[in-house]
mmCIF file of C-alpha atoms in Angstrom:
data_model
loop_
_atom_site.group_PDB
_atom_site.id
_atom_site.type_symbol
_atom_site.label_atom_id
_atom_site.label_comp_id
_atom_site.label_asym_id
_atom_site.label_seq_id
_atom_site.Cartn_x
_atom_site.Cartn_y
_atom_site.Cartn_z
ATOM 1 C CA MET A 1 -18.048 -54.990 -0.254
ATOM 2 C CA ALA A 2 -17.119 -56.225 3.267
ATOM 3 C CA SER A 3 -15.017 -54.284 5.721
ATOM 4 C CA PRO A 4 -11.359 -55.218 6.338
ATOM 5 C CA TYR A 5 -12.127 -56.616 9.693
ATOM 6 C CA VAL A 6 -14.917 -59.052 8.553
ATOM 7 C CA THR A 7 -12.699 -59.963 5.482
ATOM 8 C CA ASN A 8 -9.992 -60.969 7.859
ATOM 9 C CA ALA A 9 -12.324 -62.656 10.403
ATOM 10 C CA LEU A 10 -13.926 -64.642 7.425
ATOM 11 C CA ALA A 11 -10.107 -65.938 6.267
ATOM 12 C CA GLN A 12 -9.764 -67.206 9.904
ATOM 13 C CA VAL A 13 -13.171 -68.997 9.897
ATOM 14 C CA GLN A 14 -11.790 -71.189 7.060
ATOM 15 C CA SER A 15 -9.192 -72.726 9.421
ATOM 16 C CA SER A 16 -11.342 -72.800 12.247
ATOM 17 C CA SER A 17 -12.348 -76.216 13.787
ATOM 18 C CA ASP A 18 -15.897 -75.000 14.344
ATOM 19 C CA GLN A 19 -16.905 -72.857 11.449
ATOM 20 C CA ALA A 20 -20.499 -72.715 12.477
ATOM 21 C CA ALA A 21 -19.749 -71.240 15.864
ATOM 22 C CA ALA A 22 -17.427 -68.996 14.387
ATOM 23 C CA LEU A 23 -19.767 -67.581 12.000
ATOM 24 C CA GLN A 24 -22.491 -67.152 14.359
ATOM 25 C CA ASN A 25 -19.949 -65.325 16.702
ATOM 26 C CA LEU A 26 -19.100 -63.153 13.841
ATOM 27 C CA LEU A 27 -22.694 -62.325 13.244
ATOM 28 C CA SER A 28 -23.454 -61.390 16.839
ATOM 29 C CA SER A 29 -20.471 -59.190 16.865
ATOM 30 C CA LEU A 30 -21.346 -56.944 13.834
ATOM 31 C CA ARG A 31 -23.484 -54.658 15.800
ATOM 32 C CA ASN A 32 -20.358 -53.280 17.481
ATOM 33 C CA LEU A 33 -17.818 -53.621 14.546
ATOM 34 C CA SER A 34 -19.863 -52.546 11.401
ATOM 35 C CA THR A 35 -20.860 -49.170 10.570
ATOM 36 C CA ASP A 36 -24.159 -48.210 8.696
ATOM 37 C CA LYS A 37 -22.245 -48.131 5.269
ATOM 38 C CA SER A 38 -20.546 -51.464 5.730
ATOM 39 C CA VAL A 39 -22.908 -53.547 7.499
ATOM 40 C CA ALA A 40 -24.918 -54.726 4.389
ATOM 41 C CA GLY A 41 -21.596 -55.737 2.688
ATOM 42 C CA ASP A 42 -20.653 -57.360 5.885
ATOM 43 C CA LEU A 43 -23.878 -59.365 6.231
ATOM 44 C CA LYS A 44 -23.629 -60.443 2.493
ATOM 45 C CA ALA A 45 -20.056 -61.526 2.816
ATOM 46 C CA ILE A 46 -20.967 -63.852 5.849
ATOM 47 C CA ILE A 47 -24.090 -65.319 4.443
ATOM 48 C CA SER A 48 -22.409 -66.096 1.064
ATOM 49 C CA VAL A 49 -19.556 -68.176 2.966
ATOM 50 C CA ALA A 50 -22.189 -69.855 5.131
ATOM 51 C CA LEU A 51 -24.315 -71.029 2.475
ATOM 52 C CA THR A 52 -21.613 -71.899 0.102
ATOM 53 C CA SER A 53 -19.050 -73.749 2.422
ATOM 54 C CA SER A 54 -18.974 -77.485 1.911
ATOM 55 C CA SER A 55 -17.546 -77.878 5.599
ATOM 56 C CA LEU A 56 -20.998 -76.926 7.035
ATOM 57 C CA GLY A 57 -23.967 -79.166 7.251
ATOM 58 C CA VAL A 58 -27.604 -78.267 6.822
ATOM 59 C CA VAL A 59 -28.474 -78.011 10.422
ATOM 60 C CA ALA A 60 -25.484 -75.584 11.033
ATOM 61 C CA GLN A 61 -26.366 -73.486 7.790
ATOM 62 C CA ARG A 62 -30.080 -73.378 8.967
ATOM 63 C CA ALA A 63 -28.807 -72.062 12.429
ATOM 64 C CA ILE A 64 -26.488 -69.438 10.956
ATOM 65 C CA LEU A 65 -29.520 -68.129 8.523
ATOM 66 C CA ASP A 66 -31.880 -67.941 11.467
ATOM 67 C CA ARG A 67 -29.251 -65.716 13.113
ATOM 68 C CA PHE A 68 -28.817 -63.761 9.885
ATOM 69 C CA ILE A 69 -32.520 -63.250 9.781
ATOM 70 C CA GLU A 70 -32.745 -62.024 13.420
ATOM 71 C CA MET A 71 -29.908 -59.512 12.584
ATOM 72 C CA LEU A 72 -31.922 -58.087 9.698
ATOM 73 C CA ARG A 73 -35.070 -57.782 11.967
ATOM 74 C CA GLN A 74 -32.917 -55.779 14.254
ATOM 75 C CA THR A 75 -31.473 -53.312 11.794
ATOM 76 C CA ASP A 76 -32.973 -49.969 11.500
ATOM 77 C CA VAL A 77 -31.601 -49.283 7.981
ATOM 78 C CA VAL A 78 -34.168 -50.139 5.418
ATOM 79 C CA GLY A 79 -31.567 -50.486 2.645
ATOM 80 C CA VAL A 80 -29.633 -53.210 4.411
ATOM 81 C CA MET A 81 -32.735 -55.260 4.939
ATOM 82 C CA VAL A 82 -33.613 -55.121 1.295
ATOM 83 C CA ASP A 83 -29.889 -55.423 -0.056
ATOM 84 C CA ALA A 84 -28.727 -58.187 2.316
ATOM 85 C CA GLY A 85 -32.049 -60.176 2.344
ATOM 86 C CA ASN A 86 -32.052 -60.082 -1.613
ATOM 87 C CA HIS A 87 -28.481 -61.331 -1.574
ATOM 88 C CA ALA A 88 -29.227 -64.162 0.901
ATOM 89 C CA LEU A 89 -32.388 -65.199 -1.245
ATOM 90 C CA ALA A 90 -30.165 -65.139 -4.434
ATOM 91 C CA THR A 91 -27.390 -67.374 -2.713
ATOM 92 C CA LEU A 92 -30.185 -69.714 -1.583
ATOM 93 C CA GLU A 93 -31.497 -69.924 -5.268
ATOM 94 C CA SER A 94 -27.892 -70.250 -6.860
ATOM 95 C CA SER A 95 -26.894 -73.379 -8.404
ATOM 96 C CA THR A 96 -24.316 -74.267 -5.768
ATOM 97 C CA ALA A 97 -26.923 -74.056 -2.914
ATOM 98 C CA GLN A 98 -30.077 -75.367 -5.222
ATOM 99 C CA ALA A 99 -29.734 -78.949 -3.715
ATOM 100 C CA LEU A 100 -29.562 -77.820 -0.181
ATOM 101 C CA SER A 101 -32.296 -75.066 -0.652
ATOM 102 C CA ALA A 102 -34.903 -77.280 -2.107
ATOM 103 C CA GLY A 103 -37.413 -77.613 0.850
ATOM 104 C CA THR A 104 -34.437 -77.517 3.203
ATOM 105 C CA PHE A 105 -34.429 -73.592 3.832
ATOM 106 C CA SER A 106 -38.185 -73.112 3.010
ATOM 107 C CA ASP A 107 -39.157 -71.438 6.399
ATOM 108 C CA GLN A 108 -36.038 -69.153 6.314
ATOM 109 C CA SER A 109 -36.852 -68.361 2.649
ATOM 110 C CA ALA A 110 -40.428 -67.160 3.505
ATOM 111 C CA ALA A 111 -38.948 -65.140 6.473
ATOM 112 C CA LEU A 112 -36.509 -63.514 4.209
ATOM 113 C CA HIS A 113 -39.144 -62.616 1.633
ATOM 114 C CA GLU A 114 -41.339 -61.055 4.275
ATOM 115 C CA LEU A 115 -38.329 -59.005 5.392
ATOM 116 C CA VAL A 116 -37.563 -57.806 2.089
ATOM 117 C CA ALA A 117 -41.187 -56.895 1.557
ATOM 118 C CA ASP A 118 -41.150 -54.989 4.769
ATOM 119 C CA GLY A 119 -38.119 -52.994 3.497
ATOM 120 C CA TYR A 120 -39.841 -52.170 -0.011
ATOM 121 C CA GLU A 121 -43.089 -51.102 1.905
ATOM 122 C CA ALA A 122 -41.044 -48.806 4.093
ATOM 123 C CA ASN A 123 -39.370 -47.226 0.919
ATOM 124 C CA GLU A 124 -43.098 -47.177 -0.505
ATOM 125 C CA ASP A 125 -41.914 -49.499 -3.254
ATOM 126 C CA TYR A 126 -45.122 -51.366 -3.181
ATOM 127 C CA VAL A 127 -45.015 -53.329 -6.458
ATOM 128 C CA GLU A 128 -41.487 -54.792 -5.506
ATOM 129 C CA ALA A 129 -43.025 -55.495 -2.143
ATOM 130 C CA ALA A 130 -45.778 -57.419 -3.638
ATOM 131 C CA ARG A 131 -43.509 -59.328 -5.854
ATOM 132 C CA ALA A 132 -41.296 -60.340 -2.982
ATOM 133 C CA LEU A 133 -44.343 -61.593 -1.103
ATOM 134 C CA ALA A 134 -45.659 -63.566 -4.256
ATOM 135 C CA GLU A 135 -42.363 -65.654 -4.248
ATOM 136 C CA ILE A 136 -43.241 -67.220 -0.815
ATOM 137 C CA GLN A 137 -44.187 -70.833 -1.381
ATOM 138 C CA LEU A 138 -47.524 -71.424 0.093
ATOM 139 C CA GLU A 139 -48.373 -74.709 -1.389
ATOM 140 C CA SER A 140 -45.182 -76.515 -0.678
ATOM 141 C CA SER A 141 -45.337 -80.069 0.916
ATOM 142 C CA GLN A 142 -42.065 -79.367 2.606
ATOM 143 C CA ARG A 143 -43.574 -76.590 4.824
ATOM 144 C CA ARG A 144 -46.697 -76.606 6.822
ATOM 145 C CA VAL A 145 -48.525 -73.481 5.929
ATOM 146 C CA THR A 146 -51.932 -72.790 7.596
ATOM 147 C CA GLN A 147 -55.052 -70.916 5.980
ATOM 148 C CA HIS A 148 -54.199 -68.069 8.354
ATOM 149 C CA ASP A 149 -50.676 -67.810 6.895
ATOM 150 C CA ARG A 150 -51.973 -67.927 3.387
ATOM 151 C CA VAL A 151 -54.454 -65.325 3.953
ATOM 152 C CA LYS A 152 -51.967 -63.021 5.783
ATOM 153 C CA ILE A 153 -49.632 -62.994 2.841
ATOM 154 C CA TRP A 154 -52.425 -62.688 0.287
ATOM 155 C CA VAL A 155 -53.921 -59.684 2.042
ATOM 156 C CA ARG A 156 -50.517 -57.911 2.067
ATOM 157 C CA ILE A 157 -50.046 -58.682 -1.636
ATOM 158 C CA VAL A 158 -53.683 -57.230 -2.419
ATOM 159 C CA ARG A 159 -52.997 -54.057 -0.184
ATOM 160 C CA ASN A 160 -49.642 -53.456 -2.007
ATOM 161 C CA TYR A 161 -51.145 -53.545 -5.449
ATOM 162 C CA LEU A 162 -54.013 -51.284 -4.289
ATOM 163 C CA GLU A 163 -51.319 -48.654 -3.192
ATOM 164 C CA VAL A 164 -50.426 -48.386 -6.797
ATOM 165 C CA ASP A 165 -54.041 -48.745 -8.256
ATOM 166 C CA ASP A 166 -53.040 -52.020 -9.737
ATOM 167 C CA THR A 167 -56.556 -53.490 -9.432
ATOM 168 C CA THR A 168 -56.058 -56.221 -11.960
ATOM 169 C CA SER A 169 -53.196 -57.814 -10.106
ATOM 170 C CA ALA A 170 -54.840 -57.168 -6.766
ATOM 171 C CA ASP A 171 -58.149 -58.827 -8.031
ATOM 172 C CA THR A 172 -56.140 -61.874 -8.894
ATOM 173 C CA TYR A 173 -55.135 -62.520 -5.344
ATOM 174 C CA LEU A 174 -58.520 -61.446 -3.979
ATOM 175 C CA ASN A 175 -60.083 -64.203 -5.933
ATOM 176 C CA LYS A 176 -57.660 -66.717 -4.172
ATOM 177 C CA LEU A 177 -58.695 -65.042 -0.807
ATOM 178 C CA LYS A 178 -62.364 -65.546 -1.570
ATOM 179 C CA GLN A 179 -61.829 -69.437 -1.538
ATOM 180 C CA VAL A 180 -60.270 -69.458 2.069
ATOM 181 C CA ILE A 181 -61.206 -66.271 3.783
ATOM 182 C CA TYR A 182 -64.466 -67.934 5.500
ATOM 183 C CA GLN A 183 -61.785 -70.331 7.077
ATOM 184 C CA VAL A 184 -59.988 -67.481 8.994
ATOM 185 C CA GLU A 185 -61.490 -65.878 12.086
ATOM 186 C CA ASP A 186 -58.938 -63.243 12.568
ATOM 187 C CA PRO A 187 -61.047 -59.954 12.683
ATOM 188 C CA THR A 188 -58.187 -57.758 11.349
ATOM 189 C CA LEU A 189 -57.728 -60.011 8.302
ATOM 190 C CA ASN A 190 -61.401 -60.145 7.490
ATOM 191 C CA LEU A 191 -61.659 -56.376 7.702
ATOM 192 C CA HIS A 192 -58.798 -55.865 5.290
ATOM 193 C CA PHE A 193 -60.264 -58.554 3.006
ATOM 194 C CA LYS A 194 -63.603 -56.501 3.071
ATOM 195 C CA LEU A 195 -61.922 -53.289 2.451
ATOM 196 C CA SER A 196 -59.791 -54.507 -0.373
ATOM 197 C CA SER A 197 -63.088 -56.058 -1.917
ATOM 198 C CA ALA A 198 -64.811 -52.648 -1.672
ATOM 199 C CA ARG A 199 -61.812 -50.802 -3.112
ATOM 200 C CA ILE A 200 -61.543 -53.212 -6.063
ATOM 201 C CA GLN A 201 -65.399 -53.065 -6.799
ATOM 202 C CA ASP A 202 -65.100 -49.194 -6.701
ATOM 203 C CA SER A 203 -62.299 -49.155 -9.197
ATOM 204 C CA LYS A 204 -64.277 -51.681 -11.328
ATOM 205 C CA ARG A 205 -67.306 -49.281 -11.331
ATOM 206 C CA GLU A 206 -69.384 -51.763 -9.486
ATOM 207 C CA PHE A 207 -70.614 -48.879 -7.348
ATOM 208 C CA LEU A 208 -73.645 -50.489 -5.768
ATOM 209 C CA SER A 209 -71.710 -53.373 -4.482
ATOM 210 C CA ALA A 210 -68.906 -51.173 -3.347
ATOM 211 C CA SER A 211 -71.403 -48.769 -1.625
ATOM 212 C CA GLN A 212 -72.930 -51.560 0.440
ATOM 213 C CA ALA A 213 -69.307 -53.042 1.314
ATOM 214 C CA TYR A 214 -68.110 -49.446 2.451
ATOM 215 C CA HIS A 215 -71.266 -48.932 4.529
ATOM 216 C CA ASP A 216 -70.742 -52.436 6.321
ATOM 217 C CA ILE A 217 -67.169 -51.529 7.072
ATOM 218 C CA SER A 218 -68.309 -48.012 8.531
ATOM 219 C CA LEU A 219 -70.383 -49.841 11.029
ATOM 220 C CA SER A 220 -67.486 -52.050 12.260
ATOM 221 C CA PRO A 221 -66.413 -51.296 15.919
ATOM 222 C CA ALA A 222 -62.821 -52.578 14.968
ATOM 223 C CA ILE A 223 -61.845 -49.384 13.394
ATOM 224 C CA SER A 224 -61.515 -45.819 14.546
ATOM 225 C CA GLU A 225 -64.205 -43.126 14.431
ATOM 226 C CA ASP A 226 -62.468 -41.135 11.835
ATOM 227 C CA GLU A 227 -62.059 -44.473 9.552
ATOM 228 C CA ARG A 228 -65.766 -45.079 10.015
ATOM 229 C CA ILE A 229 -66.624 -41.607 8.774
ATOM 230 C CA HIS A 230 -64.240 -41.919 5.751
ATOM 231 C CA THR A 231 -65.630 -45.403 4.554
ATOM 232 C CA LEU A 232 -69.300 -43.917 5.215
ATOM 233 C CA SER A 233 -68.217 -40.962 2.808
ATOM 234 C CA MET A 234 -66.961 -43.639 0.312
ATOM 235 C CA ALA A 235 -70.179 -45.462 0.474
ATOM 236 C CA VAL A 236 -72.140 -42.210 -0.258
ATOM 237 C CA LYS A 237 -69.927 -41.358 -3.150
ATOM 238 C CA CYS A 238 -70.160 -44.899 -4.794
ATOM 239 C CA ALA A 239 -74.080 -44.736 -4.215
ATOM 240 C CA ILE A 240 -74.265 -41.358 -5.991
ATOM 241 C CA LEU A 241 -72.075 -42.726 -8.800
ATOM 242 C CA ALA A 242 -74.179 -45.900 -9.209
ATOM 243 C CA PRO A 243 -76.558 -46.113 -12.294
ATOM 244 C CA ALA A 244 -79.917 -44.525 -11.503
ATOM 245 C CA GLY A 245 -82.891 -46.926 -10.721
ATOM 246 C CA PRO A 246 -84.423 -48.931 -7.945
ATOM 247 C CA LEU A 247 -81.366 -50.587 -6.790
ATOM 248 C CA ARG A 248 -79.538 -47.305 -6.243
ATOM 249 C CA SER A 249 -82.633 -45.796 -4.694
ATOM 250 C CA ARG A 250 -82.627 -48.448 -1.909
ATOM 251 C CA ALA A 251 -78.755 -47.749 -1.440
ATOM 252 C CA LEU A 252 -79.486 -43.961 -0.993
ATOM 253 C CA GLY A 253 -82.360 -44.609 1.309
ATOM 254 C CA ARG A 254 -80.234 -46.779 3.542
ATOM 255 C CA LEU A 255 -77.308 -44.058 3.616
ATOM 256 C CA PHE A 256 -79.711 -41.170 4.118
ATOM 257 C CA LYS A 257 -81.281 -42.818 7.199
ATOM 258 C CA ASP A 258 -77.840 -43.086 8.726
ATOM 259 C CA ASP A 259 -77.759 -40.377 11.300
ATOM 260 C CA ARG A 260 -74.014 -39.880 10.693
ATOM 261 C CA SER A 261 -74.670 -38.934 7.065
ATOM 262 C CA THR A 262 -75.769 -35.401 8.105
ATOM 263 C CA ASN A 263 -72.376 -34.452 8.795
ATOM 264 C CA LEU A 264 -70.660 -35.551 5.611
ATOM 265 C CA PRO A 265 -69.891 -32.847 2.917
ATOM 266 C CA GLU A 266 -71.723 -35.072 0.521
ATOM 267 C CA PHE A 267 -75.061 -34.884 2.334
ATOM 268 C CA GLY A 268 -76.353 -32.177 0.091
ATOM 269 C CA MET A 269 -76.006 -34.404 -3.052
ATOM 270 C CA LEU A 270 -77.397 -37.604 -1.017
ATOM 271 C CA GLU A 271 -80.540 -35.711 0.100
ATOM 272 C CA LYS A 272 -81.280 -34.312 -3.324
ATOM 273 C CA MET A 273 -80.643 -37.738 -5.044
ATOM 274 C CA PHE A 274 -82.747 -39.493 -2.443
ATOM 275 C CA PHE A 275 -85.727 -37.179 -2.988
ATOM 276 C CA ASP A 276 -85.259 -37.227 -6.790
ATOM 277 C CA ARG A 277 -84.556 -33.461 -6.953
ATOM 278 C CA LEU A 278 -82.825 -31.952 -9.993
ATOM 279 C CA LEU A 279 -79.108 -31.328 -9.378
ATOM 280 C CA ALA A 280 -77.562 -27.858 -10.430
ATOM 281 C CA PRO A 281 -74.082 -27.830 -12.239
ATOM 282 C CA ALA A 282 -72.623 -25.988 -9.403
ATOM 283 C CA GLU A 283 -73.480 -28.721 -6.917
ATOM 284 C CA VAL A 284 -72.178 -31.416 -9.255
ATOM 285 C CA GLN A 285 -68.900 -29.517 -9.740
ATOM 286 C CA LYS A 286 -68.339 -29.080 -5.911
ATOM 287 C CA PHE A 287 -68.945 -32.919 -5.487
ATOM 288 C CA ALA A 288 -66.617 -33.869 -8.201
ATOM 289 C CA GLN A 289 -63.865 -32.227 -6.180
ATOM 290 C CA GLY A 290 -63.855 -34.820 -3.644
ATOM 291 C CA LEU A 291 -63.776 -37.695 -6.191
ATOM 292 C CA ALA A 292 -60.805 -40.229 -6.904
ATOM 293 C CA PRO A 293 -59.239 -40.187 -10.313
ATOM 294 C CA HIS A 294 -60.924 -43.500 -11.371
ATOM 295 C CA GLN A 295 -64.370 -42.060 -10.443
ATOM 296 C CA LEU A 296 -63.843 -39.313 -12.736
ATOM 297 C CA ALA A 297 -62.658 -41.583 -15.722
ATOM 298 C CA THR A 298 -64.182 -41.259 -19.088
ATOM 299 C CA THR A 299 -66.645 -44.088 -20.256
ATOM 300 C CA ALA A 300 -66.984 -45.427 -23.579
ATOM 301 C CA ASP A 301 -69.383 -42.827 -24.931
ATOM 302 C CA GLY A 302 -66.976 -40.009 -23.937
ATOM 303 C CA SER A 303 -68.701 -38.850 -20.855
ATOM 304 C CA THR A 304 -67.341 -39.088 -17.292
ATOM 305 C CA VAL A 305 -68.801 -41.519 -14.645
ATOM 306 C CA LEU A 306 -70.187 -38.663 -12.544
ATOM 307 C CA ALA A 307 -71.771 -36.957 -15.904
ATOM 308 C CA ARG A 308 -73.675 -40.102 -16.765
ATOM 309 C CA ALA A 309 -74.918 -40.673 -13.213
ATOM 310 C CA VAL A 310 -76.001 -36.981 -12.838
ATOM 311 C CA VAL A 311 -77.815 -37.178 -16.412
ATOM 312 C CA GLU A 312 -79.701 -40.281 -15.435
ATOM 313 C CA HIS A 313 -80.638 -39.061 -11.947
ATOM 314 C CA ASN A 314 -81.980 -35.619 -13.457
ATOM 315 C CA LEU A 315 -83.856 -37.709 -15.880
ATOM 316 C CA LEU A 316 -85.568 -39.548 -12.915
ATOM 317 C CA GLY A 317 -86.087 -36.197 -11.467
ATOM 318 C CA VAL A 318 -87.858 -34.964 -14.599
ATOM 319 C CA SER A 319 -90.107 -37.922 -14.735
ATOM 320 C CA ARG A 320 -91.443 -36.956 -11.373
ATOM 321 C CA LEU A 321 -92.275 -33.484 -12.745
ATOM 322 C CA TYR A 322 -93.815 -34.091 -15.994
ATOM 323 C CA SER A 323 -96.123 -36.481 -17.630
ATOM 324 C CA ASN A 324 -94.676 -36.014 -20.871
ATOM 325 C CA ILE A 325 -92.053 -33.934 -22.479
ATOM 326 C CA GLY A 326 -90.355 -33.255 -25.894
ATOM 327 C CA PHE A 327 -86.914 -34.558 -26.937
ATOM 328 C CA ASP A 328 -85.537 -30.973 -27.100
ATOM 329 C CA ALA A 329 -87.004 -29.765 -24.131
ATOM 330 C CA LEU A 330 -85.717 -32.736 -22.127
ATOM 331 C CA GLY A 331 -82.226 -32.239 -23.788
ATOM 332 C CA ASN A 332 -82.147 -28.679 -22.332
ATOM 333 C CA VAL A 333 -82.840 -29.810 -18.775
ATOM 334 C CA LEU A 334 -80.331 -32.548 -18.988
ATOM 335 C CA GLY A 335 -77.707 -30.612 -20.873
ATOM 336 C CA LEU A 336 -77.766 -32.696 -23.973
ATOM 337 C CA ASP A 337 -79.102 -32.694 -27.436
ATOM 338 C CA GLY A 338 -82.516 -33.919 -28.135
ATOM 339 C CA ASP A 339 -81.312 -37.342 -29.771
ATOM 340 C CA LYS A 340 -78.854 -37.967 -26.974
ATOM 341 C CA ALA A 341 -81.823 -37.399 -24.591
ATOM 342 C CA GLU A 342 -83.813 -39.943 -26.235
ATOM 343 C CA ASP A 343 -81.156 -42.485 -26.397
ATOM 344 C CA THR A 344 -80.457 -42.085 -22.631
ATOM 345 C CA THR A 345 -84.276 -42.314 -21.825
ATOM 346 C CA ALA A 346 -84.496 -45.462 -24.179
ATOM 347 C CA LYS A 347 -81.707 -47.262 -22.591
ATOM 348 C CA MET A 348 -83.147 -46.640 -18.914
ATOM 349 C CA ILE A 349 -86.486 -47.771 -19.967
ATOM 350 C CA GLU A 350 -85.086 -50.891 -21.632
ATOM 351 C CA GLN A 351 -82.943 -51.879 -18.668
ATOM 352 C CA GLY A 352 -85.974 -51.377 -16.357
ATOM 353 C CA ARG A 353 -84.888 -48.168 -14.456
ATOM 354 C CA LEU A 354 -87.645 -46.043 -15.879
ATOM 355 C CA VAL A 355 -90.969 -46.440 -16.518
ATOM 356 C CA GLY A 356 -92.376 -44.854 -19.676
ATOM 357 C CA ARG A 357 -92.800 -44.961 -23.444
ATOM 358 C CA ILE A 358 -91.301 -42.865 -26.496
ATOM 359 C CA ASP A 359 -93.459 -41.581 -29.394
ATOM 360 C CA GLN A 360 -90.665 -40.964 -32.038
ATOM 361 C CA ILE A 361 -93.087 -39.604 -34.541
ATOM 362 C CA GLU A 362 -94.153 -36.642 -32.361
ATOM 363 C CA ARG A 363 -90.927 -36.741 -30.551
ATOM 364 C CA ILE A 364 -92.370 -36.840 -27.125
ATOM 365 C CA ILE A 365 -91.518 -39.066 -24.041
ATOM 366 C CA TRP A 366 -94.429 -40.096 -21.915
ATOM 367 C CA PHE A 367 -93.691 -40.864 -18.110
ATOM 368 C CA GLU A 368 -96.088 -43.452 -16.429
ATOM 369 C CA GLY A 369 -94.941 -42.687 -12.924
ATOM 370 C CA GLY A 370 -94.456 -45.188 -10.239
ATOM 371 C CA GLU A 371 -91.336 -47.209 -9.354
ATOM 372 C CA ALA A 372 -89.455 -49.332 -12.042
ATOM 373 C CA SER A 373 -88.687 -52.775 -10.966
ATOM 374 C CA GLY A 374 -85.124 -52.968 -12.280
ATOM 375 C CA GLU A 375 -85.909 -56.038 -14.488
ATOM 376 C CA LYS A 376 -84.808 -55.718 -18.111
ATOM 377 C CA GLY A 377 -87.618 -54.756 -20.279
ATOM 378 C CA SER A 378 -90.056 -54.071 -17.378
ATOM 379 C CA GLY A 379 -89.943 -50.295 -17.989
ATOM 380 C CA ARG A 380 -91.777 -50.349 -21.388
ATOM 381 C CA ALA A 381 -95.347 -48.757 -20.758
ATOM 382 C CA GLU A 382 -98.166 -50.146 -23.113
ATOM 383 C CA VAL A 383 -100.280 -47.739 -25.003
ATOM 384 C CA THR A 384 -103.850 -47.923 -23.812
ATOM 385 C CA VAL A 385 -106.664 -46.418 -26.100
ATOM 386 C CA GLY A 386 -108.383 -43.310 -24.513
ATOM 387 C CA ARG A 387 -105.847 -43.481 -21.524
ATOM 388 C CA GLU A 388 -105.011 -39.813 -21.672
ATOM 389 C CA MET A 389 -108.811 -38.760 -22.125
ATOM 390 C CA ARG A 390 -109.832 -40.968 -19.014
ATOM 391 C CA ARG A 391 -106.970 -39.162 -17.000
ATOM 392 C CA TRP A 392 -108.209 -35.707 -18.208
ATOM 393 C CA ASP A 393 -111.742 -36.523 -16.997
ATOM 394 C CA ALA A 394 -110.368 -37.770 -13.657
ATOM 395 C CA ASN A 395 -108.534 -34.536 -13.087
ATOM 396 C CA VAL A 396 -111.513 -32.305 -14.012
ATOM 397 C CA GLN A 397 -113.616 -34.530 -11.648
ATOM 398 C CA GLY A 398 -111.162 -34.139 -8.933
ATOM 399 C CA LEU A 399 -110.967 -30.388 -9.309
ATOM 400 C CA ALA A 400 -114.542 -30.095 -9.232
ATOM 401 C CA GLU A 401 -114.962 -32.121 -5.994
ATOM 402 C CA GLU A 402 -112.556 -29.853 -4.400
ATOM 403 C CA VAL A 403 -114.294 -26.670 -5.427
ATOM 404 C CA GLU A 404 -117.463 -28.258 -4.002
ATOM 405 C CA ASN A 405 -115.735 -28.980 -0.753
ATOM 406 C CA VAL A 406 -114.369 -25.489 -0.396
ATOM 407 C CA THR A 407 -117.985 -24.161 -1.070
ATOM 408 C CA ASN A 408 -119.573 -26.366 1.557
ATOM 409 C CA ALA A 409 -116.934 -25.428 4.153
ATOM 410 C CA LEU A 410 -117.684 -21.711 3.379
ATOM 411 C CA GLN A 411 -121.538 -22.284 4.009
ATOM 412 C CA ARG A 412 -120.818 -24.124 7.271
ATOM 413 C CA GLU A 413 -118.453 -21.353 8.654
ATOM 414 C CA PHE A 414 -119.554 -18.220 6.976
ATOM 415 C CA PRO A 415 -123.123 -18.607 5.927
ATOM 416 C CA ASP A 416 -123.792 -14.903 5.821
ATOM 417 C CA PHE A 417 -120.954 -14.361 3.502
ATOM 418 C CA VAL A 418 -122.026 -17.103 1.324
ATOM 419 C CA ALA A 419 -125.559 -15.815 1.072
ATOM 420 C CA GLU A 420 -124.569 -12.196 0.117
ATOM 421 C CA ASN A 421 -121.742 -13.223 -2.347
ATOM 422 C CA LEU A 422 -122.254 -16.467 -3.730
ATOM 423 C CA VAL A 423 -125.155 -17.816 -5.852
ATOM 424 C CA VAL A 424 -125.974 -21.416 -5.116
#
């Protein structure tokens, strides 16, 4: 509700010969006349008169609205910015002003929506901020909008939705950004686009892509050192959570070779995964404490994303230690029952992330060694007749050759000892 002074001033405006000048003067004097409690009501009363008066032309109304927007920018009270801004927008969109507002006040409408969004963001009401920004007409023929302007608004919408973890809505506007971002050279907007893309890929469990994006951002000189270390840490977490296989191995290798990684709390997990070493439950539990809620979400089979990643990694580690292992023994190592261990192994072999074969009759898994290609179906190893016998023969031959090498070395270095103690 307007203060008595403003109410009386507006009554006098109706009889003024220059209503536009009178309203602008009234707006300019509000800083000295209105209090924090009354300023919102005063602004709303003034803009209602200005936009609904039949005595004012479009040019005069636009000038008054520009002055109104300037007053909102100068206010320190967030509630005033939101309340008065929304009232002005509602008045513009009302039936009495619809004929004038269609294209006539498009620039002012966009400015008001941005101011209202600023207020919502200051109040941490990010959903309402995103909705306010989404109301801005970016495709109107009545207003010239550059690609930079579009990208700036869409980036803000995406970031606001990400603040409340609404990745579905954020992804909608990110897809729009992908169509035009290459036309914008602003480094800040491009950086926000890359970071938003990484966060959405992370939330959608596209961990390999997210890890690559985070790592690229961590190398950018446009952000502070603390932010670079934080994004590097996110890259490591995503790489660890990615499905085990050759693609993840390459991602882990890239991060392990980054000298900055040694200072991260996650470096212990990164090192063990890079070298295919088995992970202990205590290490996994400590690593889980630093993960975001969506990274600890439950998958379709009832396990968490982290638990599945650890099981697949430990399975790769077992394949480096054993040539073959029984279902139940493998289950003991992985913390699963025998049938579940077999099922996990079969999936990894079928997806080309592990090379081996399964003997379901004998309940034994044979690992063939070497690196999987990552191509579906490439992990299945063919059974070759006599292969194990030839491997046994090769091992015996190798052992015999090593014994002979040791004996020859002893004869060269200690001939007396050999003569006394060894029978040739």
